[in-house]
Coordinates of C-alpha atoms in Angstrom, one line a residue:
X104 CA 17.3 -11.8 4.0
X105 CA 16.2 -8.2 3.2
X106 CA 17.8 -6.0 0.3
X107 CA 21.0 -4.4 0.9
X108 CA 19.3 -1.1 0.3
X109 CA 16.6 -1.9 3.2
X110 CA 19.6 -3.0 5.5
X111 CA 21.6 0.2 5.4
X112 CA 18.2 2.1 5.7
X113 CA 16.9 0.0 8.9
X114 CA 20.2 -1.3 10.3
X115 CA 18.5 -2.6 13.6
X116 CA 16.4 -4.7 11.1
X117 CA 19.8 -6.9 10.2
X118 CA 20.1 -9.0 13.6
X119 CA 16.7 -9.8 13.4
X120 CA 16.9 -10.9 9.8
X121 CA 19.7 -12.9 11.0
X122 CA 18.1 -14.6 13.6
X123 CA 14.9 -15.6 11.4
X124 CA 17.2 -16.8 8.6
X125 CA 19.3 -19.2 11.2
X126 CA 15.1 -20.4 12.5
X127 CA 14.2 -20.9 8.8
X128 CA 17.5 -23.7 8.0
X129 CA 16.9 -25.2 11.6
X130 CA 13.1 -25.8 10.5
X131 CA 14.3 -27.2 7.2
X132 CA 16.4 -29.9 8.6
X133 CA 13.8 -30.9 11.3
X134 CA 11.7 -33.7 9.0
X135 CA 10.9 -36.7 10.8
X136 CA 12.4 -40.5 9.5
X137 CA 9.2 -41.7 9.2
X138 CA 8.3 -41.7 5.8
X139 CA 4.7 -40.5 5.8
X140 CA 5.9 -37.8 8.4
X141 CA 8.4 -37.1 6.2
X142 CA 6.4 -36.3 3.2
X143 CA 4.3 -34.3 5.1
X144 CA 6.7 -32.3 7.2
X145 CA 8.9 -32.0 3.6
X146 CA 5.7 -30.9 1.2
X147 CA 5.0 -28.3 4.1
X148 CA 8.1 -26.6 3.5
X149 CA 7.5 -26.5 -0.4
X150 CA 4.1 -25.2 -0.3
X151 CA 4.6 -22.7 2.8
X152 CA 8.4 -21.9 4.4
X153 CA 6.6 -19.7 6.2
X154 CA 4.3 -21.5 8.1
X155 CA 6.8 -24.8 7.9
X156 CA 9.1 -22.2 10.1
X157 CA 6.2 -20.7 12.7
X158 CA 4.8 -23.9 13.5
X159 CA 8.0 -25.4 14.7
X160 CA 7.7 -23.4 18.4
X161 CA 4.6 -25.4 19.0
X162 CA 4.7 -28.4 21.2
X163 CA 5.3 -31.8 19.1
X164 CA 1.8 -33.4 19.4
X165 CA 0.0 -30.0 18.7
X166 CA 2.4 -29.3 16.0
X167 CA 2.1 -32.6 14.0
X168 CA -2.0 -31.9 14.3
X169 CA -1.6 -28.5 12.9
X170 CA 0.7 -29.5 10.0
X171 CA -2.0 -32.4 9.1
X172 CA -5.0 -29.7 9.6
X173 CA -2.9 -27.1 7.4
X174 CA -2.6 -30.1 4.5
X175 CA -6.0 -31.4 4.3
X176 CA -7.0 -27.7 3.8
X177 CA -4.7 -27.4 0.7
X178 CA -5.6 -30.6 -0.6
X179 CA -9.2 -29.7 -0.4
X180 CA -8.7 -26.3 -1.8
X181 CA -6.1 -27.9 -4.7
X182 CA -9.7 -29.6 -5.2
X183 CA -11.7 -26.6 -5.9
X184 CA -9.1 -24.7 -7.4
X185 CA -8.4 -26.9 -10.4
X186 CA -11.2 -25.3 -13.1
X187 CA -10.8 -28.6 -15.0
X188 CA -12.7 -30.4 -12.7
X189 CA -16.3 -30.4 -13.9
X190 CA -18.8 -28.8 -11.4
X191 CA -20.7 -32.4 -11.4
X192 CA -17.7 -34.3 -9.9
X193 CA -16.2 -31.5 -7.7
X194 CA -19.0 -30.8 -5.5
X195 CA -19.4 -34.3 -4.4
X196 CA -15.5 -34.5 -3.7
X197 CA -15.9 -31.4 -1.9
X198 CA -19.2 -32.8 0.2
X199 CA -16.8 -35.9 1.0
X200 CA -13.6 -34.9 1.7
X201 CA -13.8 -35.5 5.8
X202 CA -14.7 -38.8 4.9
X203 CA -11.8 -39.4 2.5
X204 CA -9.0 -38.4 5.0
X205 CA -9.8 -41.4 6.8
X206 CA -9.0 -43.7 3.4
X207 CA -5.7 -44.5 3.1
X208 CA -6.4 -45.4 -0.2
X209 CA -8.2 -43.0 -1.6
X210 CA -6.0 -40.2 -3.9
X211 CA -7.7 -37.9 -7.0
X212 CA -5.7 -36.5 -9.6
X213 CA -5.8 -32.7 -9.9
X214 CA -3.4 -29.8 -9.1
X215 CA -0.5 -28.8 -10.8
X216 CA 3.4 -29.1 -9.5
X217 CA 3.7 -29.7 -5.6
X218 CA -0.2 -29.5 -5.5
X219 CA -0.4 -32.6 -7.5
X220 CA 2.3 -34.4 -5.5
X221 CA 0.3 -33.6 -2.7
X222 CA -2.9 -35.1 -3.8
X223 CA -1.1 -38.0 -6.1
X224 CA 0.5 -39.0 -2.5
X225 CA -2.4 -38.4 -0.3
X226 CA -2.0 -41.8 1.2
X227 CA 0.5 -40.1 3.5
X228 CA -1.1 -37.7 4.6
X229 CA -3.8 -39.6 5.6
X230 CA -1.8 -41.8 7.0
X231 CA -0.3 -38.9 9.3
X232 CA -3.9 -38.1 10.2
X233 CA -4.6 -41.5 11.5
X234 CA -1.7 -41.3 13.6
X235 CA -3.1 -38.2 15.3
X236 CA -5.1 -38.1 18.8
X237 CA -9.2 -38.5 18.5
X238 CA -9.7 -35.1 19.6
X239 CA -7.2 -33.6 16.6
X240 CA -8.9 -35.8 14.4
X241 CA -12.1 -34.9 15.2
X242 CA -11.6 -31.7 14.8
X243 CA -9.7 -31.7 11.6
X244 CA -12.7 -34.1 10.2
X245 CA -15.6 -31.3 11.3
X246 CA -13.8 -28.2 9.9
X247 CA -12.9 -30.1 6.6
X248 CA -16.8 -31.2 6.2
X249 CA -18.2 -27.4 7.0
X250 CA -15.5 -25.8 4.5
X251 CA -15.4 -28.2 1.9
X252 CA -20.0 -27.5 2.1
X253 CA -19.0 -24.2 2.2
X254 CA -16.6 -24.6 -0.7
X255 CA -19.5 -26.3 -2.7
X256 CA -21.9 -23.5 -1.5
X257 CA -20.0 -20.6 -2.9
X258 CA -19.3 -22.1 -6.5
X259 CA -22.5 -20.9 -7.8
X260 CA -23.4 -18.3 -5.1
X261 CA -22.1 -14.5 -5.6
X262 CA -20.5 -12.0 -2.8
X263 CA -23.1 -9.6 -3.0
X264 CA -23.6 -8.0 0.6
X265 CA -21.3 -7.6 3.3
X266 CA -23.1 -10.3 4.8
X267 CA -22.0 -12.9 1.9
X268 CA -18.6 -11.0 2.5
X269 CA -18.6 -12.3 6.1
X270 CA -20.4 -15.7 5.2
X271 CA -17.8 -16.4 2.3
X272 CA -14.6 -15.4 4.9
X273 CA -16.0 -17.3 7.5
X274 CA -15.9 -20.3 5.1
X275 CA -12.6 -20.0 3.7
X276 CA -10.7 -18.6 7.2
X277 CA -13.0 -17.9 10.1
X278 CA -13.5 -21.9 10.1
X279 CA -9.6 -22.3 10.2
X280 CA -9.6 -20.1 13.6
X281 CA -12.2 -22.3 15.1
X282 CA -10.6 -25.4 14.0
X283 CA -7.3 -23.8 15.7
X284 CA -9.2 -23.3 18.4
X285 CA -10.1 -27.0 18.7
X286 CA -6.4 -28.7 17.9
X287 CA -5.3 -25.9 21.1
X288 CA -8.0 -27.5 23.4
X289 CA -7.5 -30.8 22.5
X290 CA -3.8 -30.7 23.2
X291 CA -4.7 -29.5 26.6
X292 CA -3.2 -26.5 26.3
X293 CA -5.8 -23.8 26.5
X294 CA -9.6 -23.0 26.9
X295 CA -12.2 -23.7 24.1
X296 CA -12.4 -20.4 23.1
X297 CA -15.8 -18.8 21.7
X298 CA -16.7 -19.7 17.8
X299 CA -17.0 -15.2 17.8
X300 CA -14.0 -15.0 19.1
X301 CA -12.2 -17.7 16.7
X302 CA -14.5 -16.6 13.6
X303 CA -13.0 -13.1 14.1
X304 CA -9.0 -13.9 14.2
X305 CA -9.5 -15.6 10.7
X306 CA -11.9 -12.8 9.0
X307 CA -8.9 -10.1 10.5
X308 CA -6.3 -11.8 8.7
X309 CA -8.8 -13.2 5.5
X310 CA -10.2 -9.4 4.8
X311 CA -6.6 -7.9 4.8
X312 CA -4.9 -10.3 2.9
X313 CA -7.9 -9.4 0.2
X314 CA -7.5 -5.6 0.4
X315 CA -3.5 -6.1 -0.3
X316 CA -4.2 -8.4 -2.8
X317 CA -6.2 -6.5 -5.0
X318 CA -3.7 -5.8 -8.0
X319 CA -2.6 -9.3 -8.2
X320 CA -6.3 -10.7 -8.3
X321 CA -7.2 -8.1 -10.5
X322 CA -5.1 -8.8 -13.3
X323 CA -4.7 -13.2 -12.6
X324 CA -4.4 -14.3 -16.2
X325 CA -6.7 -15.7 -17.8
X326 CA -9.1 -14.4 -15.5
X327 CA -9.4 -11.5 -13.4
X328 CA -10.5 -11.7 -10.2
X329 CA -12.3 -10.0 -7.2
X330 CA -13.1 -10.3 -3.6
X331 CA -14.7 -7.1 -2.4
X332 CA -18.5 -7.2 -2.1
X333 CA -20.7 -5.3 -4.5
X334 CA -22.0 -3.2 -1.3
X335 CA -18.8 -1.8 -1.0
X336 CA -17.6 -1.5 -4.5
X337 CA -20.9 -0.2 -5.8
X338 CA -21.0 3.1 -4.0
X339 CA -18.0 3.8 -5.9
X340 CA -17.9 2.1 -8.9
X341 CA -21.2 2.0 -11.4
X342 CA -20.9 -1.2 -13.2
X343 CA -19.2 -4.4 -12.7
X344 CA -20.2 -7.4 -14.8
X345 CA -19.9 -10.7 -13.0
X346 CA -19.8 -14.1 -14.6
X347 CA -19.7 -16.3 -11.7
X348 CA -18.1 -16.7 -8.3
X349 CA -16.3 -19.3 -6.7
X350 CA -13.4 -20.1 -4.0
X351 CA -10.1 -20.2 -4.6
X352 CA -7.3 -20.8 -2.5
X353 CA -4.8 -18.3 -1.5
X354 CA -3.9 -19.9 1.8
X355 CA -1.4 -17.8 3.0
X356 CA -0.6 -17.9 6.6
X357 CA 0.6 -14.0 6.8
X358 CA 2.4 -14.5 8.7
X359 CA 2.0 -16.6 7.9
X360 CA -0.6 -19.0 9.5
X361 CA -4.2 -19.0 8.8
X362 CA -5.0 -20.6 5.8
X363 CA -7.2 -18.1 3.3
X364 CA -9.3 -19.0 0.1
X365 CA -10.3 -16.1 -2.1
X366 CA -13.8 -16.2 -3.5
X367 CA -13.7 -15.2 -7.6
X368 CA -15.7 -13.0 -9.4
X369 CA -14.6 -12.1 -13.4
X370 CA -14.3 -8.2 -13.3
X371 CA -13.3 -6.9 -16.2
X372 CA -14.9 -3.5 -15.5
X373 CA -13.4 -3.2 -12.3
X374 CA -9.7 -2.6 -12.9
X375 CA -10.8 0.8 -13.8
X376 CA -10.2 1.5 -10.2
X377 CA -5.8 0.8 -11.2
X378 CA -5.8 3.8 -13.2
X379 CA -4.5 7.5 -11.6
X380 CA -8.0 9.5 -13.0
X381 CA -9.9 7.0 -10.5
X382 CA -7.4 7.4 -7.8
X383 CA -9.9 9.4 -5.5
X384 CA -12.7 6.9 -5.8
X385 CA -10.4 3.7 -5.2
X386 CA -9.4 5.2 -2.3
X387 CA -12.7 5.8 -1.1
X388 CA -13.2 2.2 -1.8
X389 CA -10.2 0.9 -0.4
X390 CA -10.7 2.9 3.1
X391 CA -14.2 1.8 3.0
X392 CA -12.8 -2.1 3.1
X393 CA -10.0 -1.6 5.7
X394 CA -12.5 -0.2 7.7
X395 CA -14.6 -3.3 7.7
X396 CA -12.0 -5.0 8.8
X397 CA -10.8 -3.3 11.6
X398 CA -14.5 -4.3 13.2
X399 CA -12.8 -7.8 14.0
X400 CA -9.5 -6.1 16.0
X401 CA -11.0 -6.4 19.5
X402 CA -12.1 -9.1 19.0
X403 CA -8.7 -10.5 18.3
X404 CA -7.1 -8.8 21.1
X405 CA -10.2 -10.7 23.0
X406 CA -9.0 -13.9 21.9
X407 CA -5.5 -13.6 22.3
X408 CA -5.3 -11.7 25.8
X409 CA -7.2 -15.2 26.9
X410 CA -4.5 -17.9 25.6
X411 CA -2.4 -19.4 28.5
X412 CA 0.5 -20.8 26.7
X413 CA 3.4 -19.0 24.9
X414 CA 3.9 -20.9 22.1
X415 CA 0.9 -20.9 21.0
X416 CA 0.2 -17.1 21.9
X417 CA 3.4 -16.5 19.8
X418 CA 1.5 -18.6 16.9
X419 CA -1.3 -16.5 17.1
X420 CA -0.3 -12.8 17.5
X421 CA 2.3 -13.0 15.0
X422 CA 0.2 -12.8 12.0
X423 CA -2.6 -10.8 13.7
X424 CA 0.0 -8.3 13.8
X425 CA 1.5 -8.5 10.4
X426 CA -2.0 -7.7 9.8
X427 CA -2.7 -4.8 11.2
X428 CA 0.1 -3.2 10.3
X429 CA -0.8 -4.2 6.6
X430 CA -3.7 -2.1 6.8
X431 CA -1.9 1.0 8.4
X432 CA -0.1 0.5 5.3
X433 CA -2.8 -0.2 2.4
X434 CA -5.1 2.8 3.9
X435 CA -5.4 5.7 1.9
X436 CA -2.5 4.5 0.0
X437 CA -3.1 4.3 -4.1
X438 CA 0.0 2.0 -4.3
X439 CA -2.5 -0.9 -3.8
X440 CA -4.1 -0.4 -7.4
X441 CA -0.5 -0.2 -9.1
X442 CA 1.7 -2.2 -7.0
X443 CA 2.9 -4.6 -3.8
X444 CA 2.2 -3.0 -0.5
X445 CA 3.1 -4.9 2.5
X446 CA 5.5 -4.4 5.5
X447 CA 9.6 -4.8 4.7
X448 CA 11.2 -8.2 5.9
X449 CA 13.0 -6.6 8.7
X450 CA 10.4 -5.0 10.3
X451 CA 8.5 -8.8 9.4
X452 CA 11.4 -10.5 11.2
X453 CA 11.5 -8.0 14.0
X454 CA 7.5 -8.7 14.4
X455 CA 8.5 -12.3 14.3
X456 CA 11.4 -12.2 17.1
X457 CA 10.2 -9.6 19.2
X458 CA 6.6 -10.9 19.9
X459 CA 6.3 -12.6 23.1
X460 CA 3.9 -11.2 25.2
X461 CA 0.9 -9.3 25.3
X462 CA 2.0 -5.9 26.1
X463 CA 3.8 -6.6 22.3
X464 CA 0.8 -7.3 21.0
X465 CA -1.0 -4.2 22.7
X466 CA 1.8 -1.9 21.4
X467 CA 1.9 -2.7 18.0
X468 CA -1.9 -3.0 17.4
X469 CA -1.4 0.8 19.4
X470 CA 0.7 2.0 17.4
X471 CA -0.3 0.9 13.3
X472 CA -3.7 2.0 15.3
X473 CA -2.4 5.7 15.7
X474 CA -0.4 5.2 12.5
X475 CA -3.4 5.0 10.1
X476 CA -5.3 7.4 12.5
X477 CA -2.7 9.5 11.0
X478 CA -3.8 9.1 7.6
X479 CA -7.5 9.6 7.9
X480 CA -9.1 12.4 5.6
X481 CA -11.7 14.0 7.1
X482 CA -13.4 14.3 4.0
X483 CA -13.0 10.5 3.3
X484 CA -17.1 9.2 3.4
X485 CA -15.8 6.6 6.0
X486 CA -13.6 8.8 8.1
X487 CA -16.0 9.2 11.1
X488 CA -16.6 5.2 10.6
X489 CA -13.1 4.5 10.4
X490 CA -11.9 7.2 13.2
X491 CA -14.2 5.4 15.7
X492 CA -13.1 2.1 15.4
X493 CA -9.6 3.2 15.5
X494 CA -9.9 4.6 18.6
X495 CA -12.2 1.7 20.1
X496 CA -8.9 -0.5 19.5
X497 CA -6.4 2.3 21.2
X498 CA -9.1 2.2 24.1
X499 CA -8.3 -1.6 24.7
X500 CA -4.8 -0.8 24.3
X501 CA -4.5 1.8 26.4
X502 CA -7.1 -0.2 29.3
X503 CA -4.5 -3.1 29.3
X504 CA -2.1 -0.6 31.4
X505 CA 0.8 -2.1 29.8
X506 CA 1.5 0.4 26.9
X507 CA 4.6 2.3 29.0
X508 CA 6.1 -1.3 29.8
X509 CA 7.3 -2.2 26.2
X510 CA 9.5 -0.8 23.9
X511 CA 8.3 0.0 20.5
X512 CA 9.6 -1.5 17.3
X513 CA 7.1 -0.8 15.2
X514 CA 7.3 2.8 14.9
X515 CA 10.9 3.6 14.9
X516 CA 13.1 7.2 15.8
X517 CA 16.0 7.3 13.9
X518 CA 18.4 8.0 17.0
X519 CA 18.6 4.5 17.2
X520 CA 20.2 3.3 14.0
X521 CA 23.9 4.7 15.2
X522 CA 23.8 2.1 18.0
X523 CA 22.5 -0.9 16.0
X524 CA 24.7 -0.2 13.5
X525 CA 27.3 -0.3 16.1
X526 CA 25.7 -3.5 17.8
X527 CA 25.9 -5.0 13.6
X528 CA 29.8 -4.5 13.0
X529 CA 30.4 -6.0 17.1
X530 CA 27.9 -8.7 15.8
X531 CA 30.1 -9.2 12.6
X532 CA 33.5 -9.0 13.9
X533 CA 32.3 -11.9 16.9
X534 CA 31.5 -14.3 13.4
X535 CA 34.7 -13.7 11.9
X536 CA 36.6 -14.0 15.2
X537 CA 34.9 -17.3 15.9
X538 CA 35.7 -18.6 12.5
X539 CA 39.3 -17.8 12.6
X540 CA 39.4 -19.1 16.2
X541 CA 38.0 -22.2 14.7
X542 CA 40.3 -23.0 12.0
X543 CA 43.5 -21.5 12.8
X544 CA 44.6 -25.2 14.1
X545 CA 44.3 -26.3 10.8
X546 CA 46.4 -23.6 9.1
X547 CA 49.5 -24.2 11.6

């Protein structure tokens, strides 16, 4: 759960902590008998809790085809992440893998701790996909072919303009939204919703998780690495020596759920921007990339306003919101070149348990919307860029005519922390009445 210090700060945050911590040792102890389910359900929890704990709402069908989908990603990307893999035997892997998911047999040695469990024992995931419907296999086989040529496409090709910037995302997570898209029609569920629409949900979540990541990528040992594209960077930065470019995974599911793959570039030159004398020009450059982002939030509240069922509506707003409010955070904010910034685990668990309908997802997107609107400079070079598509996405917001029908959590007024405190100590006394109750026969 969240630090003590963040508890006694938020104390509505505890319950919801609570709640998601309860969720995330029910989702642990829900692995199939069958031993290939098993070993895919169990190496799901070790490389993502997070996703291993949001995927469990979804129906079982849909959610065995989206725990298969989410392993023959990493596998691939474990793939083209290992740099000891020669460039002459990845690519073909890479070309092949939809063909290899179908081969029980097949397995290639590569990856380091539960990544090379995973593709040692490939067998069983394979064997897992084979078990799935045609339409989830078909699907899983088409999105694994276009990323892993993707994959292969980007090893020697460098993000130069935001259109590579868009063409490399769309590789490495706007494919994961249309392949979503897919496993939610095949199951029945929902509509086939537009490649756009899809293509957009991944780039929201791939662009932020790149823009919060920028400290960590910059100083990865032995190399340092970079996602923003030169077209960006360079009106802020004069030099940057690039060696090469290629994908690597990241696949974090903010929320935990879209997968995401970081292309590389070797920057050296770059961390320049870390340092407090170049504090006004990173932020420049950061506000500059949150506001290429933000071009994909209608588009998400497109796709989402469409979806029919609530599981999966939960599956997808979730981290779409964990996004946004990521950015409201990152913008304007130098603690992105010297440190983490990303949202506390209550208000994360709050998101989480609180997210059930669309007027949720209208209100936060509103209000991180009116939150970084708040921290615009007028003098920023981007600020009439950035001011207009902030207020495009209030627009939809404030169209939807549900906006006075939810309650906020995302921005908070401190009047309410006396009664959730109180609604805490009730919540603690019930515990430790009910385990007194329970076991005072045993004391008499």
């Amino acid at each position: 759960m969240g630090s003590l210090g963040a508890i006694l700060k938020h104390p509505e945050d505890f319950y919801p902590l609570l709640k998601l911590k309860i969720a995330a040792r029910h989702a642990e102890k829900q692995i199939p008998s069958e031993p290939h389910w098993a070993f895919c359900y169990s190496m799901l929890h070790k490389v993502s809790r997070s996703f291993g704990l949001v995927i469990q709402q979804l129906g079982p069908q849909l959610r065995d085809a989206v725990c298969i989908f989410y392993l023959v990603l990493r596998a691939l990307d474990t793939v083209e992440d290992d740099t000891s893999i020669s460039t002459e035997v990845k690519v073909p892997i890479l070309m092949a893998f939809h063909r290899h998911i179908y081969d029980n047999d097949w397995h290639f040695s590569c990856g380091t701790k539960e990544y090379k469990v995973l593709m040692d024992e490939f067998h069983h995931v394979s064997n897992a996909f084979l078990d799935l419907g045609s339409g989830y296999k078909e699907a899983i086989e088409d999105i694994t072919m276009r990323m892993g040529a993707g994959m292969a496409k980007f090893i020697c090709k460098e993000v130069e303009t935001i259109d590579d910037y868009d063409e490399y995302c769309h590789y490495v997570a706007g494919l994961v939204g249309l392949g979503l898209s897919k496993l939610f029609h095949a199951s029945g569920a929902e509509d086939l919703a537009t490649d756009s629409l899809s293509n957009s949900m991944g780039l929201f979540l791939q662009k932020t998780n790149i823009i919060r990541d920028y400290l960590e990528d910059i100083n990865e040992i032995p190399k340092s690495r970079m996602f923003w594209p030169r077209q960006i960077w360079s009106k802020y930065v004069d030099k940057l020596e690039v060696s090469r470019s290629s994908l690597i995974s990241k696949f974090s599911f903010i929320f935990l759920i879209y997968f995401s793959l970081p292309a590389i570039m070797d920057c050296s030159n770059f961390q320049d921007l870390k340092y407090e004398e170049n504090s006004a020009k990173a932020v420049q450059c950061l506000n500059d990339m949150v506001t290429d982002a933000l071009v994909h939030a209608e588009d998400c509240l497109k796709y989402m306003s469409d979806l029919r069922g609530p599981a999966i509506f939960r599956f997808c707003a979730i981290p779409q919101i964990m996004a946004i409010g990521t950015l409201a955070l990152c913008f304007n904010n130098t603690q992105v070149f010297r440190g983490v910034v990303k949202m506390r685990r209550g208000l994360t668990a709050k998101v989480i348990d609180q997210t059930k309908t669309m007027s949720d997802v209208y209100g936060a997107f509103f209000d991180f919307s009116c939150l970084l609107k708040s921290k615009v400079d007028n003098n920023d070079p981007n600020a009439t860029k950035t001011l207009s598509r902030l207020e495009a996405i209030q627009k939809t917001c404030k169209e939807s005519g549900t906006l006075s029908k939810r309650k906020s959590y995302i921005i908070e007024s401190e009047s309410g922390h006396n009664s959730a405190l109180i609604a805490i100590i009730f919540i603690i006394l019930a515990i430790l009445y009910a385990y007194l109750s329970s076991n005072l026969p045993n004391s008499l």
